[in-house]
């Protein structure tokens, strides 16, 4: 099953369009981001997950800028597009694109938290528009199953409430994004 969704940035200047697919082999998304705010850029991305929910592949291209291809075995071992092991990124099962609410769907679905449960994870954080990579500790808490989650940076530097639909796709990311389609 495929579904198209679209988000607007909180300030109304940025837009993202995503085609989401939910299949037995794993979820995937293909999207385009037109950024607003201080950093003006356009980017296209593709993310595919293993059946376990862990990311299998992530590709990003900033228009007129850097490109990135990452592959994972699903157990936290990463390789670049040329197949070179990226040992400094070991341990992450998810990717988090700084400019997209879609990547919050990945841990929300993979963790399958019950109401009141929390899960702390390490993600491969991709900062836009330079596509700088780092590991980031994050915590998701289920406030209402399949509908409401609290996202928090493990270091306490950021926290937000995220509303999702029945497929785990963000409908409202307080202060950052709102779904318009």
C-alpha positions as YAML, in Angstrom:
chain: A
units: angstrom
residues:
- id: 1
  name: UNK
  ca: [0.00, 0.00, 0.00]
- id: 2
  name: UNK
  ca: [1.32, 3.47, -0.92]
- id: 3
  name: UNK
  ca: [0.24, 6.79, 0.49]
- id: 4
  name: UNK
  ca: [1.23, 10.39, -0.31]
- id: 5
  name: UNK
  ca: [1.59, 12.86, 2.56]
- id: 6
  name: UNK
  ca: [2.81, 16.45, 2.75]
- id: 7
  name: UNK
  ca: [4.07, 18.58, 5.61]
- id: 8
  name: UNK
  ca: [4.57, 22.32, 6.08]
- id: 9
  name: UNK
  ca: [7.24, 23.65, 8.40]
- id: 10
  name: UNK
  ca: [5.91, 25.42, 11.50]
- id: 11
  name: UNK
  ca: [6.87, 28.83, 10.08]
- id: 12
  name: UNK
  ca: [5.03, 28.00, 6.83]
- id: 13
  name: UNK
  ca: [8.08, 28.52, 4.62]
- id: 14
  name: UNK
  ca: [9.15, 24.90, 4.05]
- id: 15
  name: UNK
  ca: [7.35, 21.93, 2.47]
- id: 16
  name: UNK
  ca: [7.99, 18.22, 2.26]
- id: 17
  name: UNK
  ca: [6.25, 15.67, 0.05]
- id: 18
  name: UNK
  ca: [6.53, 11.94, 0.81]
- id: 19
  name: UNK
  ca: [5.31, 8.78, -0.87]
- id: 20
  name: UNK
  ca: [5.17, 6.13, 1.85]
- id: 21
  name: UNK
  ca: [4.92, 2.40, 1.21]
- id: 22
  name: UNK
  ca: [4.04, -0.20, 3.85]
- id: 23
  name: UNK
  ca: [4.92, -3.71, 2.67]
- id: 24
  name: UNK
  ca: [5.76, -7.05, 4.32]
- id: 25
  name: UNK
  ca: [9.41, -6.63, 3.29]
- id: 26
  name: UNK
  ca: [9.53, -3.35, 5.25]
- id: 27
  name: UNK
  ca: [8.39, 0.25, 5.03]
- id: 28
  name: UNK
  ca: [9.91, 2.76, 2.64]
- id: 29
  name: UNK
  ca: [9.62, 6.41, 1.81]
- id: 30
  name: UNK
  ca: [10.63, 8.62, -1.07]
- id: 31
  name: UNK
  ca: [10.44, 12.34, -0.50]
- id: 32
  name: UNK
  ca: [11.40, 15.85, -1.51]
- id: 33
  name: UNK
  ca: [12.11, 18.73, 0.86]
- id: 34
  name: UNK
  ca: [11.94, 22.43, 0.00]
- id: 35
  name: UNK
  ca: [13.39, 24.21, 3.00]
- id: 36
  name: UNK
  ca: [12.40, 27.60, 4.30]
- id: 37
  name: UNK
  ca: [13.74, 29.53, 7.25]
- id: 38
  name: UNK
  ca: [17.44, 30.39, 7.45]
- id: 39
  name: UNK
  ca: [18.79, 27.48, 5.38]
- id: 40
  name: UNK
  ca: [17.35, 27.55, 1.88]
- id: 41
  name: UNK
  ca: [17.85, 24.22, 0.12]
- id: 42
  name: UNK
  ca: [16.04, 21.50, -1.78]
- id: 43
  name: UNK
  ca: [16.72, 17.81, -1.28]
- id: 44
  name: UNK
  ca: [15.43, 14.42, -2.38]
- id: 45
  name: UNK
  ca: [15.67, 11.25, -0.31]
- id: 46
  name: UNK
  ca: [14.80, 7.56, -0.20]
- id: 47
  name: UNK
  ca: [14.68, 5.36, 2.89]
- id: 48
  name: UNK
  ca: [14.00, 1.62, 2.92]
- id: 49
  name: UNK
  ca: [13.70, -0.53, 6.04]
- id: 50
  name: UNK
  ca: [14.21, -4.21, 6.77]
- id: 51
  name: UNK
  ca: [11.12, -6.18, 7.86]
- id: 52
  name: UNK
  ca: [12.37, -5.68, 11.46]
- id: 53
  name: UNK
  ca: [11.91, -1.91, 11.06]
- id: 54
  name: UNK
  ca: [15.63, -1.12, 11.14]
- id: 55
  name: UNK
  ca: [16.88, 1.01, 8.25]
- id: 56
  name: UNK
  ca: [18.36, -0.95, 5.34]
- id: 57
  name: UNK
  ca: [19.25, 1.95, 3.03]
- id: 58
  name: UNK
  ca: [19.10, 5.74, 3.04]
- id: 59
  name: UNK
  ca: [19.98, 7.99, 0.13]
- id: 60
  name: UNK
  ca: [19.92, 11.79, 0.17]
- id: 61
  name: UNK
  ca: [20.84, 14.37, -2.45]
- id: 62
  name: UNK
  ca: [20.83, 18.10, -1.82]
- id: 63
  name: UNK
  ca: [20.19, 19.96, -5.08]
- id: 64
  name: UNK
  ca: [23.49, 21.55, -6.09]
- id: 65
  name: UNK
  ca: [25.15, 20.11, -2.99]
- id: 66
  name: UNK
  ca: [26.28, 16.93, -1.29]
- id: 67
  name: UNK
  ca: [24.93, 13.42, -1.86]
- id: 68
  name: UNK
  ca: [24.91, 10.55, 0.61]
- id: 69
  name: UNK
  ca: [24.23, 6.82, 0.39]
- id: 70
  name: UNK
  ca: [24.14, 4.64, 3.50]
- id: 71
  name: UNK
  ca: [23.42, 0.93, 3.86]
- id: 72
  name: UNK
  ca: [22.87, -1.06, 7.04]
- id: 73
  name: UNK
  ca: [22.69, -4.75, 7.82]
- id: 74
  name: UNK
  ca: [19.85, -4.04, 10.30]
- id: 75
  name: UNK
  ca: [22.10, -4.75, 13.30]
- id: 76
  name: UNK
  ca: [23.72, -1.31, 13.50]
- id: 77
  name: UNK
  ca: [26.58, -1.86, 11.04]
- id: 78
  name: UNK
  ca: [26.76, 0.80, 8.32]
- id: 79
  name: UNK
  ca: [28.46, 1.13, 4.94]
- id: 80
  name: UNK
  ca: [28.70, 4.03, 2.52]
- id: 81
  name: UNK
  ca: [27.66, 3.85, -1.16]
- id: 82
  name: UNK
  ca: [31.02, 2.32, -2.12]
- id: 83
  name: UNK
  ca: [30.62, -0.45, 0.48]
- id: 84
  name: UNK
  ca: [33.18, 0.98, 2.94]
- id: 85
  name: UNK
  ca: [32.37, 0.18, 6.58]
- id: 86
  name: UNK
  ca: [31.54, 3.22, 8.70]
- id: 87
  name: UNK
  ca: [32.60, 1.94, 12.12]
- id: 88
  name: UNK
  ca: [32.12, 5.34, 13.79]
- id: 89
  name: UNK
  ca: [28.37, 4.99, 13.16]
- id: 90
  name: UNK
  ca: [27.97, 1.50, 14.63]
- id: 91
  name: UNK
  ca: [24.96, 0.83, 16.83]
- id: 92
  name: UNK
  ca: [22.28, 2.96, 15.17]
- id: 93
  name: UNK
  ca: [19.25, 1.16, 13.74]
- id: 94
  name: UNK
  ca: [17.40, 4.29, 12.57]
- id: 95
  name: UNK
  ca: [18.24, 7.46, 10.66]
- id: 96
  name: UNK
  ca: [17.00, 10.89, 11.67]
- id: 97
  name: UNK
  ca: [16.96, 13.60, 8.99]
- id: 98
  name: UNK
  ca: [17.07, 17.00, 10.69]
- id: 99
  name: UNK
  ca: [14.77, 18.47, 8.03]
- id: 100
  name: UNK
  ca: [12.07, 15.77, 7.94]
- id: 101
  name: UNK
  ca: [9.31, 14.49, 10.24]
- id: 102
  name: UNK
  ca: [9.19, 11.21, 8.27]
- id: 103
  name: UNK
  ca: [12.19, 9.74, 10.03]
- id: 104
  name: UNK
  ca: [10.35, 9.92, 13.39]
- id: 105
  name: UNK
  ca: [8.02, 7.28, 11.97]
- id: 106
  name: UNK
  ca: [10.87, 4.77, 11.84]
- id: 107
  name: UNK
  ca: [11.55, 4.38, 15.60]
- id: 108
  name: UNK
  ca: [7.90, 4.89, 16.53]
- id: 109
  name: UNK
  ca: [6.94, 1.89, 14.41]
- id: 110
  name: UNK
  ca: [10.03, -0.19, 15.18]
- id: 111
  name: UNK
  ca: [9.79, 0.22, 18.97]
- id: 112
  name: UNK
  ca: [6.05, -0.60, 19.15]
- id: 113
  name: UNK
  ca: [5.74, 1.02, 22.57]
- id: 114
  name: UNK
  ca: [2.69, 0.47, 24.76]
- id: 115
  name: UNK
  ca: [1.09, 3.44, 26.48]
- id: 116
  name: UNK
  ca: [3.40, 4.73, 29.22]
- id: 117
  name: UNK
  ca: [6.47, 2.89, 27.89]
- id: 118
  name: UNK
  ca: [9.68, 4.62, 26.83]
- id: 119
  name: UNK
  ca: [12.52, 3.52, 24.63]
- id: 120
  name: UNK
  ca: [15.97, 5.09, 24.39]
- id: 121
  name: UNK
  ca: [17.74, 4.59, 21.08]
- id: 122
  name: UNK
  ca: [20.81, 5.65, 19.14]
- id: 123
  name: UNK
  ca: [20.09, 7.07, 15.69]
- id: 124
  name: UNK
  ca: [22.26, 8.07, 12.79]
- id: 125
  name: UNK
  ca: [21.57, 11.81, 12.68]
- id: 126
  name: UNK
  ca: [21.86, 13.51, 9.28]
- id: 127
  name: UNK
  ca: [22.06, 17.30, 9.50]
- id: 128
  name: UNK
  ca: [20.79, 19.27, 6.51]
- id: 129
  name: UNK
  ca: [21.91, 20.85, 4.21]
- id: 130
  name: UNK
  ca: [25.55, 19.74, 4.71]
- id: 131
  name: UNK
  ca: [24.58, 16.07, 5.37]
- id: 132
  name: UNK
  ca: [26.94, 15.89, 8.34]
- id: 133
  name: UNK
  ca: [26.62, 12.53, 10.15]
- id: 134
  name: UNK
  ca: [26.67, 11.86, 13.88]
- id: 135
  name: UNK
  ca: [25.22, 9.44, 16.41]
- id: 136
  name: UNK
  ca: [22.44, 10.84, 18.59]
- id: 137
  name: UNK
  ca: [20.73, 9.37, 21.67]
- id: 138
  name: UNK
  ca: [16.96, 9.88, 21.69]
- id: 139
  name: UNK
  ca: [14.01, 8.82, 23.82]
- id: 140
  name: UNK
  ca: [10.47, 8.13, 22.65]
- id: 141
  name: UNK
  ca: [7.64, 7.80, 25.17]
- id: 142
  name: UNK
  ca: [4.20, 6.55, 24.16]
- id: 143
  name: UNK
  ca: [1.55, 8.88, 25.60]
- id: 144
  name: UNK
  ca: [-1.34, 7.32, 23.67]
- id: 145
  name: UNK
  ca: [-0.67, 4.19, 21.58]
- id: 146
  name: UNK
  ca: [-0.68, 4.75, 17.79]
- id: 147
  name: UNK
  ca: [-1.46, 8.45, 18.27]
- id: 148
  name: UNK
  ca: [0.70, 10.51, 20.65]
- id: 149
  name: UNK
  ca: [4.42, 10.32, 21.53]
- id: 150
  name: UNK
  ca: [6.94, 12.46, 23.35]
- id: 151
  name: UNK
  ca: [10.29, 12.79, 21.63]
- id: 152
  name: UNK
  ca: [13.27, 13.92, 23.73]
- id: 153
  name: UNK
  ca: [16.95, 14.30, 23.06]
- id: 154
  name: UNK
  ca: [18.67, 12.09, 25.65]
- id: 155
  name: UNK
  ca: [20.85, 15.01, 26.73]
- id: 156
  name: UNK
  ca: [17.71, 17.04, 27.58]
- id: 157
  name: UNK
  ca: [18.38, 19.74, 24.98]
- id: 158
  name: UNK
  ca: [15.07, 19.28, 23.12]
- id: 159
  name: UNK
  ca: [11.62, 17.80, 23.69]
- id: 160
  name: UNK
  ca: [8.39, 17.82, 21.67]
- id: 161
  name: UNK
  ca: [5.05, 16.04, 21.44]
- id: 162
  name: UNK
  ca: [4.43, 14.23, 18.16]
- id: 163
  name: UNK
  ca: [0.98, 13.23, 16.92]
- id: 164
  name: UNK
  ca: [0.77, 10.39, 14.38]
- id: 165
  name: UNK
  ca: [-1.85, 8.63, 12.29]
- id: 166
  name: UNK
  ca: [-2.56, 4.88, 12.41]
- id: 167
  name: UNK
  ca: [0.51, 4.15, 10.25]
- id: 168
  name: UNK
  ca: [2.85, 6.11, 12.50]
- id: 169
  name: UNK
  ca: [3.17, 9.02, 10.06]
- id: 170
  name: UNK
  ca: [3.47, 12.40, 11.75]
- id: 171
  name: UNK
  ca: [0.38, 14.61, 11.65]
- id: 172
  name: UNK
  ca: [1.71, 17.25, 14.07]
- id: 173
  name: UNK
  ca: [5.24, 17.74, 15.39]
- id: 174
  name: UNK
  ca: [4.75, 20.54, 17.90]
- id: 175
  name: UNK
  ca: [6.80, 23.59, 16.92]
- id: 176
  name: UNK
  ca: [8.35, 22.04, 13.79]
- id: 177
  name: UNK
  ca: [5.92, 20.46, 11.28]
- id: 178
  name: UNK
  ca: [2.22, 20.04, 10.54]
- id: 179
  name: UNK
  ca: [0.73, 17.70, 7.98]
- id: 180
  name: UNK
  ca: [-1.30, 19.35, 5.22]
- id: 181
  name: UNK
  ca: [-2.08, 16.28, 3.03]
...
